[in-house]
Amino acid sequence: MIPPKFGKYSSLIVSLLLIAMAPNLWAAPKGAIIKHRPYNVSQVYESRVLGLFVGIHQYEDSTWENLIYPEADVRDMVNFFDQGSSLSLDYKMVLTDPAETTRDNILNQKLDEFKIKNSNEQDIVVVYVSSHGNLVPDYDALASGGEDADGIRETPYIITTNAKHADVSRTAIPLYRFIDWFENLKSTRKVMILDMCRSAHPLELAQSPKGMRQVAIPDSQASIILASCPLGGVSFEDKQLGNSVYTHFLIEGMRNGDLNQDGAVSISEAHNYAIDKTKQYTLSRKNYCQVPTAYSKILGKDPIVVSGTPHAVGQPTLSAYTYQNQGLELYVDNTPKGIFPKGVTLEPGVKMVEIRRQNETIFKDNIEFKTGYEYTLDIPDEISHRKWLVSLEGGYRTFSGRKDIPDKLVPDIATFGISVHYKGLFKNWFGLSAAFDYGRGEDLNQYALRIGPRYIAQLSRLGLLIGPDLMFMQFAYDKESIAGKKVDKQINFICPGAEAMFMYSVNPNTAMSIGVRSHYLTYELNEASQDLFATQAFVSVGYNF
């Protein structure tokens, strides 16, 4: 509520508040279903097929137990492409000997050698890695990373033969370096398959996450990263299967996983097949549910066909493979269709699609599904889809530059208020903030109303909001004479300034913030004016929605 003492500024203040709240009228929905145009998959066979296969099974540091099946994983994967795939390898690089699987040999020699072979953007590239993986705290990594329960940023590493447990960051391969190399290959159709396995002691198992977090992938016709588990997950190899579990079912899916029934199996369909099989197998035999995930950017229908030849127009499919969608429930025409990540086949026609998270409907819409098209679900994660933050705050405002003004006229003062932030106006990095606070001094009431745009930087739970501010401030004095000075009982100021606020999301609904703001004002006393700066430090607790 705007205090009546704002007088002549009331109309302007109300207008600015309406502008600040207006994003609700055009706020983006919490999710979307994206339709991918059909792609002429017959073009896939015109290109060269290049494969890099890495199996790391022997480790010099005894901290990591030697793995049994990476050599078999690589052998079976190569055999599939040599014998059972629609993609016959024109060039392959196979690295399984311990002398070949050191950090220096892979990172500084073989990756460059393979990159030179990828001379044409029409090439199809398959990159496969089976090895131990590990997470290491890393505050300097700029690309892939994660965070543990305490908010400490961590980076996944591929554990090479000569990696040292005491110095992983310099002796193993940072996964973001490997992904950067992959992204910069010339090929516009490429897939990376990561089966990051670890044989951990039972007490270590829950503390040894494997996998990766989503990274930005440039636009391409198909740039796909398949992972045997997400960041914080665990991957297994299995004696009965004679392979790493995910690799076994992925190869099986590359033969039998034709989701849309068009006669051919794409790499995404094979991954979809492996998801349920891997989850079921590990749950029954390991008492742990290993959940494969994917990070991909596909323009059009997935053009990386690994077996068969498309001879029919495929049924429409709806999929969501990324880990952020794990646990989302899919309902089509009020009928449960399973839990993501996965892909499902649908009958053509208009369907009511509903997505639920913990019994909360987060997406619901009528979607027309057409034969020959693929549809993917795009739902932001728990924190980023919450656009509004409403906070209660407490602060302390000080004034500097008051040379000839008595402290009682412009006192340092404790403040209490409320702020509203809208995150993601037009772009995810742009928002608006509006706030009101009140402070009581010895002989005055102090009111402040602020509004301004914000630049937003978000890293998982930690966020920064920074930007210019325009503050409307009012001093309402109880007396006409204070500290021997005659004053107007009501003085209004328009104060330009800026604010910086760090925000931490304790959970998807609750955020705590700390920040500082500074504003400029001109104070007139007895026909003399003086420039002041009002600086306010504050803390707040708010609700995300």
XYZ file of C-alpha atoms in Angstrom, residues 1-453:
453
model
C 0.000 0.000 0.000
C 1.357 3.451 -0.913
C 1.290 5.900 2.012
C -0.892 8.946 1.349
C 2.031 11.241 2.153
C 3.592 10.497 -1.224
C 1.237 13.185 -2.531
C 2.049 14.343 -6.027
C 4.129 11.229 -6.782
C 1.274 8.779 -6.192
C 0.138 8.560 -9.835
C 3.665 7.980 -11.078
C 4.316 5.372 -8.392
C 1.123 3.463 -9.179
C 1.994 3.456 -12.891
C 5.464 2.109 -12.229
C 4.111 -0.620 -9.956
C 1.671 -1.677 -12.660
C 4.557 -1.905 -15.127
C 6.519 -4.035 -12.649
C 3.621 -6.423 -12.127
C 2.656 -6.600 -15.809
C 4.944 -9.574 -16.655
C 2.267 -11.814 -15.188
C 0.246 -11.025 -18.304
C 2.866 -12.437 -20.644
C 4.744 -14.828 -18.313
C 5.994 -17.945 -20.070
C 4.230 -21.227 -19.233
C 6.027 -23.759 -17.058
C 6.742 -26.026 -19.994
C 6.101 -26.881 -23.596
C 5.890 -29.776 -26.009
C 8.080 -29.208 -29.048
C 7.257 -30.767 -32.417
C 10.195 -31.859 -34.589
C 9.774 -31.841 -38.335
C 10.329 -35.096 -40.274
C 13.874 -35.636 -41.492
C 14.945 -37.509 -44.606
C 16.920 -40.221 -42.859
C 18.031 -41.734 -46.157
C 20.561 -38.899 -46.336
C 22.352 -40.425 -43.359
C 23.923 -43.135 -45.486
C 25.707 -40.738 -47.826
C 28.302 -39.794 -45.214
C 31.416 -41.345 -43.718
C 31.018 -42.892 -40.270
C 33.804 -42.278 -37.758
C 34.040 -44.025 -34.408
C 36.141 -43.433 -31.288
C 35.890 -46.221 -28.688
C 37.622 -45.959 -25.316
C 37.599 -48.698 -22.677
C 39.603 -48.010 -19.513
C 39.811 -51.058 -17.281
C 43.212 -51.011 -15.564
C 44.317 -48.377 -13.025
C 47.734 -47.713 -11.538
C 46.287 -46.200 -8.352
C 44.807 -49.022 -6.271
C 42.117 -46.661 -4.941
C 40.180 -47.508 -8.082
C 39.582 -51.214 -8.482
C 40.237 -52.536 -11.955
C 37.080 -52.959 -14.014
C 36.240 -56.239 -15.720
C 34.174 -55.346 -18.764
C 35.251 -52.101 -20.510
C 37.238 -54.124 -23.092
C 34.162 -56.284 -23.734
C 31.985 -53.160 -23.910
C 34.222 -51.663 -26.588
C 34.531 -54.943 -28.486
C 30.751 -55.495 -28.549
C 30.066 -51.882 -29.520
C 32.588 -52.021 -32.388
C 31.249 -55.393 -33.528
C 27.738 -53.985 -33.655
C 28.770 -51.135 -35.941
C 30.977 -53.415 -38.033
C 28.397 -56.166 -38.457
C 24.889 -55.312 -37.289
C 24.453 -51.619 -37.935
C 23.153 -49.574 -40.827
C 26.181 -47.382 -40.118
C 29.275 -49.226 -41.274
C 32.434 -47.706 -39.784
C 34.679 -46.039 -42.336
C 37.230 -45.168 -39.668
C 37.605 -46.367 -36.099
C 39.996 -45.579 -33.281
C 39.961 -48.158 -30.481
C 41.769 -47.445 -27.205
C 41.743 -50.221 -24.599
C 45.401 -51.000 -23.881
C 46.553 -49.383 -20.585
C 49.400 -47.664 -22.431
C 46.796 -46.006 -24.686
C 44.352 -44.925 -21.979
C 46.472 -42.421 -20.068
C 45.346 -38.826 -19.699
C 48.097 -37.452 -21.918
C 47.605 -39.953 -24.722
C 43.831 -39.426 -24.876
C 43.541 -35.725 -24.143
C 46.617 -34.380 -25.899
C 47.124 -36.812 -28.763
C 44.267 -39.111 -29.764
C 41.478 -36.548 -29.557
C 43.396 -34.223 -31.867
C 44.166 -37.081 -34.228
C 40.495 -38.062 -34.390
C 39.422 -34.444 -34.883
C 41.634 -34.203 -37.963
C 39.852 -37.241 -39.426
C 36.505 -35.478 -39.004
C 37.068 -33.200 -42.002
C 33.471 -32.940 -43.246
C 30.365 -31.720 -41.469
C 28.396 -34.505 -43.168
C 30.374 -37.156 -41.293
C 28.537 -39.173 -38.659
C 30.540 -39.480 -35.430
C 30.130 -42.078 -32.679
C 32.158 -41.593 -29.477
C 31.974 -44.270 -26.767
C 33.641 -44.361 -23.321
C 33.487 -47.072 -20.660
C 35.414 -46.312 -17.482
C 35.339 -45.232 -13.868
C 34.077 -41.738 -13.258
C 34.352 -39.500 -10.236
C 33.260 -36.108 -8.922
C 35.841 -33.708 -7.554
C 35.164 -30.326 -5.869
C 36.169 -27.659 -8.359
C 35.496 -23.954 -7.904
C 37.258 -22.874 -11.086
C 35.582 -25.078 -13.702
C 33.653 -22.982 -16.195
C 31.695 -25.635 -18.064
C 30.101 -28.885 -16.860
C 29.717 -29.087 -13.149
C 27.434 -29.940 -10.349
C 26.787 -29.371 -6.750
C 26.489 -31.600 -3.725
C 23.996 -31.353 -0.916
C 25.950 -28.546 0.712
C 26.118 -26.467 -2.453
C 29.801 -27.149 -3.184
C 30.410 -27.122 -6.898
C 31.904 -30.311 -8.313
C 33.221 -31.436 -11.681
C 32.940 -34.938 -13.172
C 36.132 -36.622 -14.390
C 36.888 -39.601 -16.604
C 39.339 -41.684 -14.565
C 42.246 -42.641 -16.826
C 44.753 -45.447 -16.322
C 47.343 -43.217 -14.652
C 44.931 -41.021 -12.648
C 45.971 -40.351 -9.062
C 43.318 -40.261 -6.373
C 45.211 -37.518 -4.541
C 45.395 -35.315 -7.640
C 42.421 -36.155 -9.856
C 42.134 -32.670 -11.378
C 45.586 -32.920 -12.982
C 45.793 -36.642 -13.749
C 42.284 -37.494 -15.005
C 40.225 -35.950 -17.823
C 37.656 -33.289 -16.870
C 34.421 -34.281 -18.532
C 33.776 -30.701 -19.658
C 37.058 -30.787 -21.642
C 35.936 -33.977 -23.337
C 32.532 -32.479 -24.129
C 34.066 -29.243 -25.435
C 36.127 -31.317 -27.851
C 33.010 -33.234 -28.905
C 30.991 -30.052 -29.466
C 33.728 -28.579 -31.641
C 33.915 -31.506 -34.041
C 32.884 -30.537 -37.570
C 30.201 -33.191 -37.796
C 26.610 -32.020 -37.567
C 25.439 -35.544 -36.686
C 27.204 -36.993 -33.686
C 26.566 -38.993 -30.558
C 28.640 -39.436 -27.424
C 27.896 -42.449 -25.211
C 29.263 -42.378 -21.661
C 29.128 -45.511 -19.520
C 30.885 -44.230 -16.429
C 31.077 -47.305 -14.218
C 32.568 -47.768 -10.787
C 32.979 -50.883 -8.604
C 32.671 -49.257 -5.199
C 32.773 -50.721 -1.734
C 29.267 -50.721 -0.185
C 30.085 -47.819 2.141
C 31.516 -45.801 -0.727
C 28.737 -46.454 -3.163
C 26.392 -43.652 -2.107
C 29.292 -41.229 -1.890
C 30.671 -41.881 -5.365
C 28.362 -40.238 -7.897
C 29.004 -40.725 -11.582
C 27.635 -39.039 -14.686
C 27.226 -35.477 -15.862
C 25.099 -32.393 -15.857
C 23.469 -30.814 -18.868
C 25.709 -28.495 -20.888
C 24.972 -26.117 -23.710
C 25.198 -27.837 -27.095
C 25.297 -25.749 -30.260
C 22.580 -26.081 -32.882
C 23.157 -29.041 -35.155
C 21.105 -31.650 -36.937
C 21.903 -34.075 -34.127
C 24.260 -33.480 -31.235
C 23.499 -36.127 -28.633
C 25.138 -37.101 -25.358
C 23.887 -40.307 -23.754
C 24.924 -41.064 -20.190
C 24.502 -44.293 -18.254
C 23.470 -42.283 -15.187
C 23.033 -38.651 -14.133
C 25.283 -36.600 -11.949
C 25.030 -38.145 -8.503
C 24.054 -41.565 -9.908
C 25.896 -44.884 -10.001
C 26.600 -47.158 -12.981
C 27.173 -50.912 -12.820
C 28.869 -53.649 -14.779
C 27.512 -57.187 -14.463
C 29.027 -60.660 -14.666
C 25.852 -62.300 -15.941
C 25.559 -59.832 -18.811
C 29.306 -59.771 -19.477
C 29.090 -56.003 -20.011
C 28.348 -52.758 -18.302
C 24.589 -52.867 -17.755
C 23.680 -49.783 -19.777
C 25.979 -50.718 -22.658
C 24.440 -54.209 -22.851
C 20.898 -52.882 -23.112
C 21.867 -50.008 -25.412
C 23.305 -52.483 -27.948
C 20.185 -54.608 -27.527
C 18.082 -51.497 -28.093
C 20.063 -50.596 -31.229
C 18.794 -53.861 -32.680
C 15.262 -54.013 -31.263
C 14.220 -50.580 -30.034
C 12.067 -49.294 -32.912
C 9.778 -47.068 -30.844
C 7.807 -45.441 -33.652
C 7.564 -48.630 -35.753
C 8.955 -47.147 -38.945
C 11.349 -50.057 -39.588
C 14.516 -48.314 -38.369
C 16.096 -47.696 -34.959
C 17.599 -44.309 -34.189
C 20.162 -43.824 -31.433
C 17.530 -41.993 -29.351
C 15.135 -44.911 -29.704
C 17.893 -47.306 -28.640
C 18.548 -45.161 -25.575
C 14.832 -45.144 -24.773
C 14.831 -48.946 -24.914
C 17.848 -49.099 -22.585
C 16.302 -46.805 -19.969
C 13.582 -49.176 -18.760
C 15.742 -52.272 -19.166
C 18.603 -50.743 -17.158
C 16.305 -49.477 -14.418
C 14.549 -52.848 -14.061
C 17.738 -54.907 -14.144
C 19.698 -52.860 -11.609
C 16.726 -52.600 -9.276
C 16.233 -56.366 -9.241
C 19.915 -57.388 -9.053
C 21.680 -54.450 -7.386
C 18.837 -53.069 -5.249
C 19.569 -49.681 -6.831
C 17.778 -48.004 -9.709
C 20.329 -46.839 -12.306
C 18.631 -44.231 -14.497
C 20.262 -43.499 -17.877
C 19.805 -39.952 -19.116
C 20.446 -37.868 -22.214
C 21.408 -34.349 -23.259
C 20.655 -33.600 -26.877
C 19.930 -30.939 -29.444
C 18.178 -32.298 -32.517
C 16.850 -30.283 -35.436
C 14.142 -32.383 -36.992
C 13.733 -36.089 -36.463
C 16.781 -37.881 -35.012
C 18.856 -38.590 -38.165
C 21.332 -41.025 -36.564
C 19.826 -44.360 -37.610
C 21.828 -47.292 -36.247
C 19.908 -50.268 -37.668
C 17.216 -51.064 -40.183
C 15.860 -48.955 -43.015
C 12.775 -46.785 -42.609
C 10.044 -48.246 -44.797
C 6.978 -46.640 -43.212
C 5.934 -43.285 -41.807
C 6.461 -43.600 -38.082
C 3.872 -43.218 -35.381
C 4.046 -39.961 -33.373
C 6.205 -40.251 -30.266
C 6.536 -38.121 -27.127
C 9.794 -38.256 -25.171
C 11.746 -36.631 -22.347
C 15.148 -38.109 -21.598
C 16.952 -35.465 -19.531
C 17.484 -36.067 -15.831
C 15.666 -32.884 -14.828
C 12.481 -34.616 -16.014
C 13.034 -37.688 -13.857
C 9.945 -38.602 -11.893
C 7.499 -36.579 -13.987
C 4.268 -38.483 -14.557
C 2.698 -38.510 -18.019
C -1.060 -38.674 -18.559
C -2.635 -38.733 -22.017
C -6.402 -38.230 -22.115
C -6.403 -38.849 -18.339
C -4.732 -42.241 -18.794
C -1.343 -42.791 -17.064
C 1.424 -43.463 -19.597
C 4.385 -43.914 -17.276
C 7.119 -41.915 -15.593
C 9.883 -39.986 -17.366
C 12.613 -40.216 -18.543
C 11.290 -42.308 -21.426
C 9.580 -42.138 -24.796
C 6.070 -43.313 -25.659
C 4.235 -43.991 -28.909
C 0.858 -42.305 -29.382
C -1.995 -42.622 -31.812
C -2.340 -39.683 -34.217
C -4.874 -37.018 -33.291
C -5.537 -34.367 -30.669
C -4.673 -35.553 -27.163
C -4.930 -33.932 -23.759
C -1.394 -34.146 -22.355
C -0.893 -33.624 -18.637
C 2.431 -33.671 -16.777
C 2.466 -34.000 -13.004
C 5.229 -33.594 -10.448
C 4.395 -34.963 -6.999
C 0.662 -34.727 -7.685
C 1.007 -31.121 -8.907
C -0.013 -30.469 -12.509
C 2.811 -28.480 -14.081
C 1.725 -28.760 -17.714
C -1.627 -29.420 -19.346
C -2.628 -28.761 -22.924
C -4.352 -30.206 -25.988
C -1.681 -31.257 -28.473
C -2.219 -32.470 -32.025
C 0.057 -35.446 -32.706
C 0.798 -36.113 -36.365
C 2.144 -39.211 -38.040
C 5.845 -38.972 -38.850
C 6.634 -36.387 -36.163
C 8.512 -36.654 -32.903
C 7.584 -34.534 -29.881
C 9.789 -33.721 -26.902
C 8.831 -32.419 -23.498
C 10.564 -29.255 -22.292
C 9.933 -28.675 -18.592
C 12.294 -26.387 -16.638
C 13.754 -27.709 -13.397
C 12.189 -27.171 -9.963
C 13.833 -23.809 -9.305
C 14.139 -22.164 -12.711
C 10.456 -22.488 -13.608
C 9.504 -20.423 -10.562
C 9.398 -16.873 -11.935
C 8.202 -14.890 -8.922
C 10.055 -14.212 -5.679
C 8.226 -12.340 -2.910
C 10.405 -11.544 0.112
C 10.212 -9.980 3.544
C 13.361 -8.082 4.370
C 15.124 -6.300 7.158
C 17.899 -3.783 6.614
C 19.827 -0.794 7.805
C 20.146 2.432 5.826
C 22.986 4.884 6.365
C 23.561 8.338 4.863
C 26.944 9.699 3.834
C 27.874 13.285 2.882
C 25.754 15.113 5.506
C 28.343 17.758 6.401
C 26.051 20.591 7.486
C 22.934 18.551 8.171
C 22.241 17.417 11.742
C 22.119 13.632 12.171
C 18.608 13.910 13.594
C 17.310 15.228 10.280
C 18.849 12.408 8.247
C 19.393 9.586 10.741
C 20.811 6.130 10.061
C 17.837 3.879 10.497
C 16.663 0.250 10.638
C 14.197 -0.659 7.882
C 11.590 -3.317 7.276
C 9.909 -4.038 3.961
C 8.701 -6.297 1.198
C 10.125 -6.880 -2.277
C 8.797 -8.531 -5.430
C 11.074 -9.878 -8.159
C 10.034 -11.251 -11.520
C 12.714 -13.468 -13.085
C 12.775 -14.137 -16.814
C 11.100 -11.238 -18.585
C 11.591 -11.791 -22.356
C 14.933 -13.534 -21.585
C 16.011 -15.768 -18.685
C 18.704 -13.258 -17.741
C 16.382 -10.249 -17.501
C 13.867 -9.371 -14.812
C 12.147 -6.610 -12.838
C 12.123 -5.768 -9.136
C 9.873 -3.573 -7.022
C 10.018 -3.015 -3.265
C 8.737 -0.925 -0.380
C 10.300 -0.367 3.039
C 9.661 1.680 6.156
C 11.845 2.954 8.971
C 11.065 4.904 12.136
C 13.510 7.428 13.583
C 13.306 9.619 16.665
C 11.283 12.363 15.005
C 10.334 11.013 11.616
C 8.823 8.255 9.523
C 10.855 7.256 6.454
C 9.205 5.608 3.433
C 10.950 4.234 0.335
C 9.564 2.714 -2.838
C 11.949 1.242 -5.425
C 11.648 -0.182 -8.924
C 14.138 -1.219 -11.593
C 15.275 -3.804 -14.166
